[in-house]
């Protein structure tokens, strides 16, 4: 199959791509396997997409790996996912360093099991020097939680007099989000045919292009990422302006 890679304008790449990796369970069910089989096979797609993004020169790739709502899943699935995060970050540490990729994480990390947090922290600390691409795992993350946490921090600062309520603006608010320092994702991809954003980066995707694909996450390949980027590049991003204004600028 011919890759649509040549259809990508290298000068118009998104700096930040965010992905809701969905469909692992359905992929497993199609093969009459337990749901966790889908998650294990989803790791291949994580690896391929990370490699493709780094090869292209994408600066930030954020993957929604576990939401705050995912704790409601059967315990065996939660336990398997937590172990899978440990084995994956530990196994991939060498490759991350070879490819100059920094690993970071957003979410309520302190509430992760100790061994998961430990493996994650170890990989984060041992890739902190890399600067080609930042791979961000959203773990125990939800956007409403993040926004409430930010509101609490700012309210605390106003209460203790370190901030003035009149100084609160979008820039200050953003500087307290877990994604502080990352550009907003220009492109959000969700796999598996669901067309919703499920509490992911609600503040940050205000102007993102949303691409929903029916491909289930374990089947998602480099070619699918290239296709999504090519589609993103065909879209006109207006940020509230008119089409004529955008064309002139
Ligand atoms: C959603 O599919 C997927 C998840 C909640 C977990 C994603 C985890 C991985 C891809 C494994 C490893 C990841 C890293 C970063 C090490 P689903 O279970 O909701 O699928 P369904 O909608 O078909 O049930």
PDB file of C-alpha atoms and ligand atoms in Angstrom:
ATOM      1  CA  UNK A   1       0.000   0.000   0.000  1.00  0.00           C
ATOM      2  CA  UNK A   2       1.268   3.445  -0.867  1.00  0.00           C
ATOM      3  CA  UNK A   3       1.704   5.618   2.204  1.00  0.00           C
ATOM      4  CA  UNK A   4       0.106   9.054   2.011  1.00  0.00           C
ATOM      5  CA  UNK A   5       3.340  10.401   3.468  1.00  0.00           C
ATOM      6  CA  UNK A   6       4.170  12.366   0.317  1.00  0.00           C
ATOM      7  CA  UNK A   7       0.837  14.202   0.745  1.00  0.00           C
ATOM      8  CA  UNK A   8       2.002  15.707   4.022  1.00  0.00           C
ATOM      9  CA  UNK A   9       3.351  19.233   3.946  1.00  0.00           C
ATOM     10  CA  UNK A  10       6.382  19.083   6.229  1.00  0.00           C
ATOM     11  CA  UNK A  11       6.070  22.838   6.853  1.00  0.00           C
ATOM     12  CA  UNK A  12       2.457  22.624   8.031  1.00  0.00           C
ATOM     13  CA  UNK A  13       2.751  19.915  10.637  1.00  0.00           C
ATOM     14  CA  UNK A  14       0.819  20.158  13.886  1.00  0.00           C
ATOM     15  CA  UNK A  15       3.193  20.743  16.805  1.00  0.00           C
ATOM     16  CA  UNK A  16       0.988  18.689  19.103  1.00  0.00           C
ATOM     17  CA  UNK A  17      -1.214  15.700  18.313  1.00  0.00           C
ATOM     18  CA  UNK A  18      -3.516  14.218  20.942  1.00  0.00           C
ATOM     19  CA  UNK A  19      -5.067  10.782  20.560  1.00  0.00           C
ATOM     20  CA  UNK A  20      -7.974   9.047  22.266  1.00  0.00           C
ATOM     21  CA  UNK A  21      -6.960   5.417  21.782  1.00  0.00           C
ATOM     22  CA  UNK A  22     -10.285   3.606  21.662  1.00  0.00           C
ATOM     23  CA  UNK A  23     -11.564   0.234  20.501  1.00  0.00           C
ATOM     24  CA  UNK A  24      -9.203  -2.204  22.217  1.00  0.00           C
ATOM     25  CA  UNK A  25     -12.082  -4.110  23.806  1.00  0.00           C
ATOM     26  CA  UNK A  26     -14.051  -4.407  20.567  1.00  0.00           C
ATOM     27  CA  UNK A  27     -10.930  -5.492  18.687  1.00  0.00           C
ATOM     28  CA  UNK A  28     -10.443  -8.312  21.194  1.00  0.00           C
ATOM     29  CA  UNK A  29     -14.115  -9.273  21.066  1.00  0.00           C
ATOM     30  CA  UNK A  30     -13.956  -9.592  17.279  1.00  0.00           C
ATOM     31  CA  UNK A  31     -11.391 -12.320  17.863  1.00  0.00           C
ATOM     32  CA  UNK A  32     -13.294 -13.921  20.735  1.00  0.00           C
ATOM     33  CA  UNK A  33     -10.533 -12.926  23.150  1.00  0.00           C
ATOM     34  CA  UNK A  34     -10.725 -11.198  26.555  1.00  0.00           C
ATOM     35  CA  UNK A  35     -10.633  -7.387  26.546  1.00  0.00           C
ATOM     36  CA  UNK A  36      -7.113  -7.281  27.957  1.00  0.00           C
ATOM     37  CA  UNK A  37      -5.883  -8.977  24.771  1.00  0.00           C
ATOM     38  CA  UNK A  38      -6.936  -5.796  22.953  1.00  0.00           C
ATOM     39  CA  UNK A  39      -4.969  -3.597  25.359  1.00  0.00           C
ATOM     40  CA  UNK A  40      -1.863  -5.751  24.942  1.00  0.00           C
ATOM     41  CA  UNK A  41      -2.144  -5.404  21.170  1.00  0.00           C
ATOM     42  CA  UNK A  42      -2.777  -1.682  21.555  1.00  0.00           C
ATOM     43  CA  UNK A  43       0.826  -1.335  22.698  1.00  0.00           C
ATOM     44  CA  UNK A  44       2.004  -2.101  19.139  1.00  0.00           C
ATOM     45  CA  UNK A  45      -0.019   0.857  17.873  1.00  0.00           C
ATOM     46  CA  UNK A  46       1.395   3.078  20.643  1.00  0.00           C
ATOM     47  CA  UNK A  47       4.901   2.141  19.533  1.00  0.00           C
ATOM     48  CA  UNK A  48       4.231   2.658  15.800  1.00  0.00           C
ATOM     49  CA  UNK A  49       2.454   5.971  16.222  1.00  0.00           C
ATOM     50  CA  UNK A  50       5.131   7.294  18.579  1.00  0.00           C
ATOM     51  CA  UNK A  51       7.811   6.319  16.076  1.00  0.00           C
ATOM     52  CA  UNK A  52       5.904   7.868  13.161  1.00  0.00           C
ATOM     53  CA  UNK A  53       5.301  11.115  15.049  1.00  0.00           C
ATOM     54  CA  UNK A  54       8.970  11.361  16.017  1.00  0.00           C
ATOM     55  CA  UNK A  55      10.086  10.624  12.446  1.00  0.00           C
ATOM     56  CA  UNK A  56       7.840  13.370  11.115  1.00  0.00           C
ATOM     57  CA  UNK A  57       9.052  15.923  13.647  1.00  0.00           C
ATOM     58  CA  UNK A  58       5.882  16.283  15.720  1.00  0.00           C
ATOM     59  CA  UNK A  59       6.954  17.990  18.964  1.00  0.00           C
ATOM     60  CA  UNK A  60       4.288  16.665  21.357  1.00  0.00           C
ATOM     61  CA  UNK A  61       2.187  13.509  21.242  1.00  0.00           C
ATOM     62  CA  UNK A  62      -0.366  13.049  24.017  1.00  0.00           C
ATOM     63  CA  UNK A  63      -2.072   9.681  24.445  1.00  0.00           C
ATOM     64  CA  UNK A  64      -5.178   9.145  26.582  1.00  0.00           C
ATOM     65  CA  UNK A  65      -4.135   5.920  28.284  1.00  0.00           C
ATOM     66  CA  UNK A  66      -6.397   5.832  31.361  1.00  0.00           C
ATOM     67  CA  UNK A  67      -9.175   8.165  32.436  1.00  0.00           C
ATOM     68  CA  UNK A  68     -10.437   8.801  35.924  1.00  0.00           C
ATOM     69  CA  UNK A  69     -13.627   7.073  34.808  1.00  0.00           C
ATOM     70  CA  UNK A  70     -11.715   3.913  33.763  1.00  0.00           C
ATOM     71  CA  UNK A  71     -11.426   2.783  37.425  1.00  0.00           C
ATOM     72  CA  UNK A  72     -15.059   1.662  37.048  1.00  0.00           C
ATOM     73  CA  UNK A  73     -13.973  -1.148  34.700  1.00  0.00           C
ATOM     74  CA  UNK A  74     -13.723  -4.762  35.937  1.00  0.00           C
ATOM     75  CA  UNK A  75     -10.883  -5.041  38.472  1.00  0.00           C
ATOM     76  CA  UNK A  76      -8.999  -7.591  36.383  1.00  0.00           C
ATOM     77  CA  UNK A  77      -8.928  -5.162  33.445  1.00  0.00           C
ATOM     78  CA  UNK A  78      -7.757  -2.247  35.627  1.00  0.00           C
ATOM     79  CA  UNK A  79      -5.029  -4.415  37.173  1.00  0.00           C
ATOM     80  CA  UNK A  80      -3.867  -5.629  33.760  1.00  0.00           C
ATOM     81  CA  UNK A  81      -3.727  -2.079  32.409  1.00  0.00           C
ATOM     82  CA  UNK A  82      -1.699  -0.866  35.403  1.00  0.00           C
ATOM     83  CA  UNK A  83       0.767  -3.750  34.905  1.00  0.00           C
ATOM     84  CA  UNK A  84       0.855  -3.077  31.154  1.00  0.00           C
ATOM     85  CA  UNK A  85       1.843   0.543  31.804  1.00  0.00           C
ATOM     86  CA  UNK A  86       4.704  -0.715  33.977  1.00  0.00           C
ATOM     87  CA  UNK A  87       5.997  -3.271  31.465  1.00  0.00           C
ATOM     88  CA  UNK A  88       5.592  -0.933  28.497  1.00  0.00           C
ATOM     89  CA  UNK A  89       7.362   2.100  29.958  1.00  0.00           C
ATOM     90  CA  UNK A  90      10.120  -0.109  31.371  1.00  0.00           C
ATOM     91  CA  UNK A  91      10.624  -2.048  28.115  1.00  0.00           C
ATOM     92  CA  UNK A  92      10.464   1.036  25.912  1.00  0.00           C
ATOM     93  CA  UNK A  93      12.827   3.164  28.007  1.00  0.00           C
ATOM     94  CA  UNK A  94      15.847   2.237  25.893  1.00  0.00           C
ATOM     95  CA  UNK A  95      14.013   2.982  22.626  1.00  0.00           C
ATOM     96  CA  UNK A  96      12.764   6.295  23.984  1.00  0.00           C
ATOM     97  CA  UNK A  97      16.334   7.304  24.770  1.00  0.00           C
ATOM     98  CA  UNK A  98      17.679   6.039  21.438  1.00  0.00           C
ATOM     99  CA  UNK A  99      15.089   8.199  19.692  1.00  0.00           C
ATOM    100  CA  UNK A 100      15.645  11.227  21.936  1.00  0.00           C
ATOM    101  CA  UNK A 101      12.027  11.141  23.185  1.00  0.00           C
ATOM    102  CA  UNK A 102      11.112  12.584  26.577  1.00  0.00           C
ATOM    103  CA  UNK A 103       8.326  10.830  28.467  1.00  0.00           C
ATOM    104  CA  UNK A 104       5.961  12.911  30.586  1.00  0.00           C
ATOM    105  CA  UNK A 105       2.588  12.237  32.189  1.00  0.00           C
ATOM    106  CA  UNK A 106      -0.476  14.267  33.073  1.00  0.00           C
ATOM    107  CA  UNK A 107      -3.287  13.333  35.433  1.00  0.00           C
ATOM    108  CA  UNK A 108      -3.867  12.557  39.064  1.00  0.00           C
ATOM    109  CA  UNK A 109      -0.679  10.513  39.189  1.00  0.00           C
ATOM    110  CA  UNK A 110      -0.390  10.224  42.965  1.00  0.00           C
ATOM    111  CA  UNK A 111      -3.523   8.082  42.973  1.00  0.00           C
ATOM    112  CA  UNK A 112      -1.937   5.452  40.714  1.00  0.00           C
ATOM    113  CA  UNK A 113      -0.769   2.188  42.311  1.00  0.00           C
ATOM    114  CA  UNK A 114       2.716   2.596  43.835  1.00  0.00           C
ATOM    115  CA  UNK A 115       4.462   0.238  41.403  1.00  0.00           C
ATOM    116  CA  UNK A 116       2.899   1.939  38.356  1.00  0.00           C
ATOM    117  CA  UNK A 117       3.837   5.382  39.636  1.00  0.00           C
ATOM    118  CA  UNK A 118       7.340   4.187  40.428  1.00  0.00           C
ATOM    119  CA  UNK A 119       7.956   2.757  36.910  1.00  0.00           C
ATOM    120  CA  UNK A 120       6.473   5.855  35.343  1.00  0.00           C
ATOM    121  CA  UNK A 121       8.539   8.255  37.469  1.00  0.00           C
ATOM    122  CA  UNK A 122      11.672   6.268  36.714  1.00  0.00           C
ATOM    123  CA  UNK A 123      11.060   6.480  32.943  1.00  0.00           C
ATOM    124  CA  UNK A 124      10.179  10.183  33.167  1.00  0.00           C
ATOM    125  CA  UNK A 125      13.344  10.989  35.111  1.00  0.00           C
ATOM    126  CA  UNK A 126      15.504   8.901  32.805  1.00  0.00           C
ATOM    127  CA  UNK A 127      14.236  10.523  29.603  1.00  0.00           C
ATOM    128  CA  UNK A 128      14.065  14.086  30.948  1.00  0.00           C
ATOM    129  CA  UNK A 129      17.182  15.088  29.007  1.00  0.00           C
ATOM    130  CA  UNK A 130      15.690  14.171  25.597  1.00  0.00           C
ATOM    131  CA  UNK A 131      14.477  16.970  23.370  1.00  0.00           C
ATOM    132  CA  UNK A 132      13.368  15.637  19.988  1.00  0.00           C
ATOM    133  CA  UNK A 133       9.769  14.863  20.964  1.00  0.00           C
ATOM    134  CA  UNK A 134       7.715  14.771  24.154  1.00  0.00           C
ATOM    135  CA  UNK A 135       5.424  11.777  24.600  1.00  0.00           C
ATOM    136  CA  UNK A 136       2.771  12.603  27.174  1.00  0.00           C
ATOM    137  CA  UNK A 137       0.712   9.841  28.750  1.00  0.00           C
ATOM    138  CA  UNK A 138      -2.603  10.948  30.209  1.00  0.00           C
ATOM    139  CA  UNK A 139      -3.028   8.589  33.152  1.00  0.00           C
ATOM    140  CA  UNK A 140      -5.806   8.837  35.699  1.00  0.00           C
ATOM    141  CA  UNK A 141      -6.644  12.005  33.826  1.00  0.00           C
ATOM    142  CA  UNK A 142      -9.909  13.823  33.306  1.00  0.00           C
ATOM    143  CA  UNK A 143     -10.278  17.337  31.988  1.00  0.00           C
ATOM    144  CA  UNK A 144     -12.962  18.363  34.476  1.00  0.00           C
ATOM    145  CA  UNK A 145     -10.706  17.208  37.332  1.00  0.00           C
ATOM    146  CA  UNK A 146      -7.849  19.259  35.842  1.00  0.00           C
ATOM    147  CA  UNK A 147     -10.008  22.379  35.505  1.00  0.00           C
ATOM    148  CA  UNK A 148     -11.371  22.046  39.046  1.00  0.00           C
ATOM    149  CA  UNK A 149      -7.816  21.558  40.403  1.00  0.00           C
ATOM    150  CA  UNK A 150      -6.735  24.715  38.597  1.00  0.00           C
ATOM    151  CA  UNK A 151      -9.695  26.658  39.979  1.00  0.00           C
ATOM    152  CA  UNK A 152      -8.837  25.429  43.488  1.00  0.00           C
ATOM    153  CA  UNK A 153      -5.188  26.491  43.137  1.00  0.00           C
ATOM    154  CA  UNK A 154      -6.157  29.959  41.946  1.00  0.00           C
ATOM    155  CA  UNK A 155      -8.829  30.340  44.615  1.00  0.00           C
ATOM    156  CA  UNK A 156      -6.194  29.382  47.207  1.00  0.00           C
ATOM    157  CA  UNK A 157      -3.818  32.025  45.880  1.00  0.00           C
ATOM    158  CA  UNK A 158      -6.517  34.679  46.005  1.00  0.00           C
ATOM    159  CA  UNK A 159      -7.450  33.612  49.553  1.00  0.00           C
ATOM    160  CA  UNK A 160      -3.864  33.824  50.819  1.00  0.00           C
ATOM    161  CA  UNK A 161      -3.221  37.074  48.961  1.00  0.00           C
ATOM    162  CA  UNK A 162      -0.565  35.801  46.507  1.00  0.00           C
ATOM    163  CA  UNK A 163      -2.859  36.513  43.520  1.00  0.00           C
ATOM    164  CA  UNK A 164      -5.387  39.198  42.842  1.00  0.00           C
ATOM    165  CA  UNK A 165      -8.695  38.062  41.380  1.00  0.00           C
ATOM    166  CA  UNK A 166      -8.339  40.752  38.681  1.00  0.00           C
ATOM    167  CA  UNK A 167      -5.142  39.069  37.448  1.00  0.00           C
ATOM    168  CA  UNK A 168      -6.928  35.840  36.578  1.00  0.00           C
ATOM    169  CA  UNK A 169      -7.067  35.542  32.820  1.00  0.00           C
ATOM    170  CA  UNK A 170      -6.729  32.735  30.275  1.00  0.00           C
ATOM    171  CA  UNK A 171      -2.938  32.880  30.383  1.00  0.00           C
ATOM    172  CA  UNK A 172      -2.771  32.561  34.174  1.00  0.00           C
ATOM    173  CA  UNK A 173      -5.394  29.802  34.155  1.00  0.00           C
ATOM    174  CA  UNK A 174      -3.455  27.882  31.507  1.00  0.00           C
ATOM    175  CA  UNK A 175      -0.254  28.177  33.502  1.00  0.00           C
ATOM    176  CA  UNK A 176      -1.880  26.056  36.233  1.00  0.00           C
ATOM    177  CA  UNK A 177      -3.143  23.279  33.949  1.00  0.00           C
ATOM    178  CA  UNK A 178      -1.255  19.984  33.874  1.00  0.00           C
ATOM    179  CA  UNK A 179      -0.326  20.755  30.259  1.00  0.00           C
ATOM    180  CA  UNK A 180       1.434  23.999  31.168  1.00  0.00           C
ATOM    181  CA  UNK A 181       4.276  24.543  28.709  1.00  0.00           C
ATOM    182  CA  UNK A 182       2.770  22.393  25.951  1.00  0.00           C
ATOM    183  CA  UNK A 183       1.177  24.062  22.937  1.00  0.00           C
ATOM    184  CA  UNK A 184      -2.521  23.248  22.538  1.00  0.00           C
ATOM    185  CA  UNK A 185      -3.018  20.241  20.262  1.00  0.00           C
ATOM    186  CA  UNK A 186      -3.877  21.384  16.763  1.00  0.00           C
ATOM    187  CA  UNK A 187      -5.160  17.892  16.016  1.00  0.00           C
ATOM    188  CA  UNK A 188      -7.171  15.443  18.119  1.00  0.00           C
ATOM    189  CA  UNK A 189      -7.707  11.944  16.763  1.00  0.00           C
ATOM    190  CA  UNK A 190     -10.143   9.403  18.191  1.00  0.00           C
ATOM    191  CA  UNK A 191     -10.221   5.854  16.939  1.00  0.00           C
ATOM    192  CA  UNK A 192     -13.012   3.243  16.918  1.00  0.00           C
ATOM    193  CA  UNK A 193     -15.842   5.236  15.368  1.00  0.00           C
ATOM    194  CA  UNK A 194     -16.973   7.052  18.522  1.00  0.00           C
ATOM    195  CA  UNK A 195     -17.499  10.795  17.953  1.00  0.00           C
ATOM    196  CA  UNK A 196     -16.994  12.295  21.391  1.00  0.00           C
ATOM    197  CA  UNK A 197     -14.172  13.751  23.460  1.00  0.00           C
ATOM    198  CA  UNK A 198     -14.807  11.902  26.743  1.00  0.00           C
ATOM    199  CA  UNK A 199     -13.422  14.397  29.231  1.00  0.00           C
ATOM    200  CA  UNK A 200     -10.053  14.730  27.447  1.00  0.00           C
ATOM    201  CA  UNK A 201      -8.177  18.062  27.340  1.00  0.00           C
ATOM    202  CA  UNK A 202     -11.407  20.069  27.244  1.00  0.00           C
ATOM    203  CA  UNK A 203      -9.669  23.413  27.708  1.00  0.00           C
ATOM    204  CA  UNK A 204      -6.804  22.657  25.324  1.00  0.00           C
ATOM    205  CA  UNK A 205      -8.876  21.398  22.362  1.00  0.00           C
ATOM    206  CA  UNK A 206     -10.945  24.576  22.033  1.00  0.00           C
ATOM    207  CA  UNK A 207      -9.578  25.113  18.521  1.00  0.00           C
ATOM    208  CA  UNK A 208      -8.293  21.647  17.688  1.00  0.00           C
ATOM    209  CA  UNK A 209      -9.269  19.891  14.511  1.00  0.00           C
ATOM    210  CA  UNK A 210     -11.107  16.721  15.493  1.00  0.00           C
ATOM    211  CA  UNK A 211     -10.662  13.607  13.403  1.00  0.00           C
ATOM    212  CA  UNK A 212     -12.722  10.521  14.147  1.00  0.00           C
ATOM    213  CA  UNK A 213     -11.739   7.302  12.427  1.00  0.00           C
ATOM    214  CA  UNK A 214     -13.526   3.963  12.515  1.00  0.00           C
ATOM    215  CA  UNK A 215     -10.208   2.074  12.819  1.00  0.00           C
ATOM    216  CA  UNK A 216      -9.925   0.267  16.152  1.00  0.00           C
ATOM    217  CA  UNK A 217      -6.826   1.300  18.124  1.00  0.00           C
ATOM    218  CA  UNK A 218      -4.875  -1.997  17.808  1.00  0.00           C
ATOM    219  CA  UNK A 219      -5.250  -1.704  14.012  1.00  0.00           C
ATOM    220  CA  UNK A 220      -4.092   1.921  13.906  1.00  0.00           C
ATOM    221  CA  UNK A 221      -0.854   2.219  11.913  1.00  0.00           C
ATOM    222  CA  UNK A 222       1.643   4.824  10.831  1.00  0.00           C
ATOM    223  CA  UNK A 223      -0.334   5.157   7.585  1.00  0.00           C
ATOM    224  CA  UNK A 224      -3.464   6.052   9.585  1.00  0.00           C
ATOM    225  CA  UNK A 225      -1.529   8.786  11.361  1.00  0.00           C
ATOM    226  CA  UNK A 226      -0.247  10.133   8.027  1.00  0.00           C
ATOM    227  CA  UNK A 227      -3.817  10.120   6.659  1.00  0.00           C
ATOM    228  CA  UNK A 228      -5.101  12.046   9.689  1.00  0.00           C
ATOM    229  CA  UNK A 229      -2.346  14.648   9.345  1.00  0.00           C
ATOM    230  CA  UNK A 230      -3.040  15.027   5.611  1.00  0.00           C
ATOM    231  CA  UNK A 231      -6.743  15.566   6.388  1.00  0.00           C
ATOM    232  CA  UNK A 232      -5.846  18.100   9.092  1.00  0.00           C
ATOM    233  CA  UNK A 233      -3.749  19.985   6.542  1.00  0.00           C
ATOM    234  CA  UNK A 234      -6.689  20.159   4.127  1.00  0.00           C
ATOM    235  CA  UNK A 235      -8.838  21.912   6.724  1.00  0.00           C
ATOM    236  CA  UNK A 236      -9.083  25.670   7.045  1.00  0.00           C
ATOM    237  CA  UNK A 237      -8.475  26.802  10.610  1.00  0.00           C
ATOM    238  CA  UNK A 238     -10.267  30.121  11.101  1.00  0.00           C
ATOM    239  CA  UNK A 239     -10.067  30.821  14.874  1.00  0.00           C
ATOM    240  CA  UNK A 240     -13.260  32.902  14.653  1.00  0.00           C
ATOM    241  CA  UNK A 241     -12.150  34.875  11.587  1.00  0.00           C
ATOM    242  CA  UNK A 242     -13.651  34.782   8.115  1.00  0.00           C
ATOM    243  CA  UNK A 243     -12.257  32.594   5.376  1.00  0.00           C
ATOM    244  CA  UNK A 244     -11.083  35.716   3.486  1.00  0.00           C
ATOM    245  CA  UNK A 245      -9.184  36.996   6.532  1.00  0.00           C
ATOM    246  CA  UNK A 246      -7.472  33.641   6.987  1.00  0.00           C
ATOM    247  CA  UNK A 247      -6.450  33.448   3.326  1.00  0.00           C
ATOM    248  CA  UNK A 248      -4.904  36.949   3.468  1.00  0.00           C
ATOM    249  CA  UNK A 249      -2.953  36.387   6.701  1.00  0.00           C
TER     250      UNK A 249
HETATM  251  C1  LIG B   1      -9.681   2.186  25.156  1.00  0.00           C
HETATM  252  O1  LIG B   1     -10.211   1.057  24.505  1.00  0.00           O
HETATM  253  C2  LIG B   1      -8.325   1.952  25.641  1.00  0.00           C
HETATM  254  C3  LIG B   1      -7.879   2.141  26.929  1.00  0.00           C
HETATM  255  C4  LIG B   1      -8.741   2.611  28.018  1.00  0.00           C
HETATM  256  C5  LIG B   1      -6.514   1.814  27.304  1.00  0.00           C
HETATM  257  C6  LIG B   1      -5.437   2.227  26.369  1.00  0.00           C
HETATM  258  C7  LIG B   1      -4.230   1.445  26.669  1.00  0.00           C
HETATM  259  C8  LIG B   1      -3.360   0.929  25.771  1.00  0.00           C
HETATM  260  C9  LIG B   1      -3.437   1.173  24.313  1.00  0.00           C
HETATM  261  C10 LIG B   1      -2.293   0.048  26.274  1.00  0.00           C
HETATM  262  C11 LIG B   1      -0.946   0.574  26.540  1.00  0.00           C
HETATM  263  C12 LIG B   1      -0.753   2.015  26.543  1.00  0.00           C
HETATM  264  C13 LIG B   1       0.387   2.630  26.935  1.00  0.00           C
HETATM  265  C14 LIG B   1       0.492   4.069  26.782  1.00  0.00           C
HETATM  266  C15 LIG B   1       1.497   1.915  27.541  1.00  0.00           C
HETATM  267  P1  LIG B   1     -11.507   0.371  25.136  1.00  0.00           P
HETATM  268  O2  LIG B   1     -11.063  -0.641  26.110  1.00  0.00           O
HETATM  269  O3  LIG B   1     -12.400   1.428  25.688  1.00  0.00           O
HETATM  270  O4  LIG B   1     -12.162  -0.304  23.879  1.00  0.00           O
HETATM  271  P2  LIG B   1     -13.729  -0.552  23.650  1.00  0.00           P
HETATM  272  O5  LIG B   1     -14.366   0.802  23.548  1.00  0.00           O
HETATM  273  O6  LIG B   1     -13.759  -1.300  22.348  1.00  0.00           O
HETATM  274  O7  LIG B   1     -14.246  -1.345  24.798  1.00  0.00           O
END
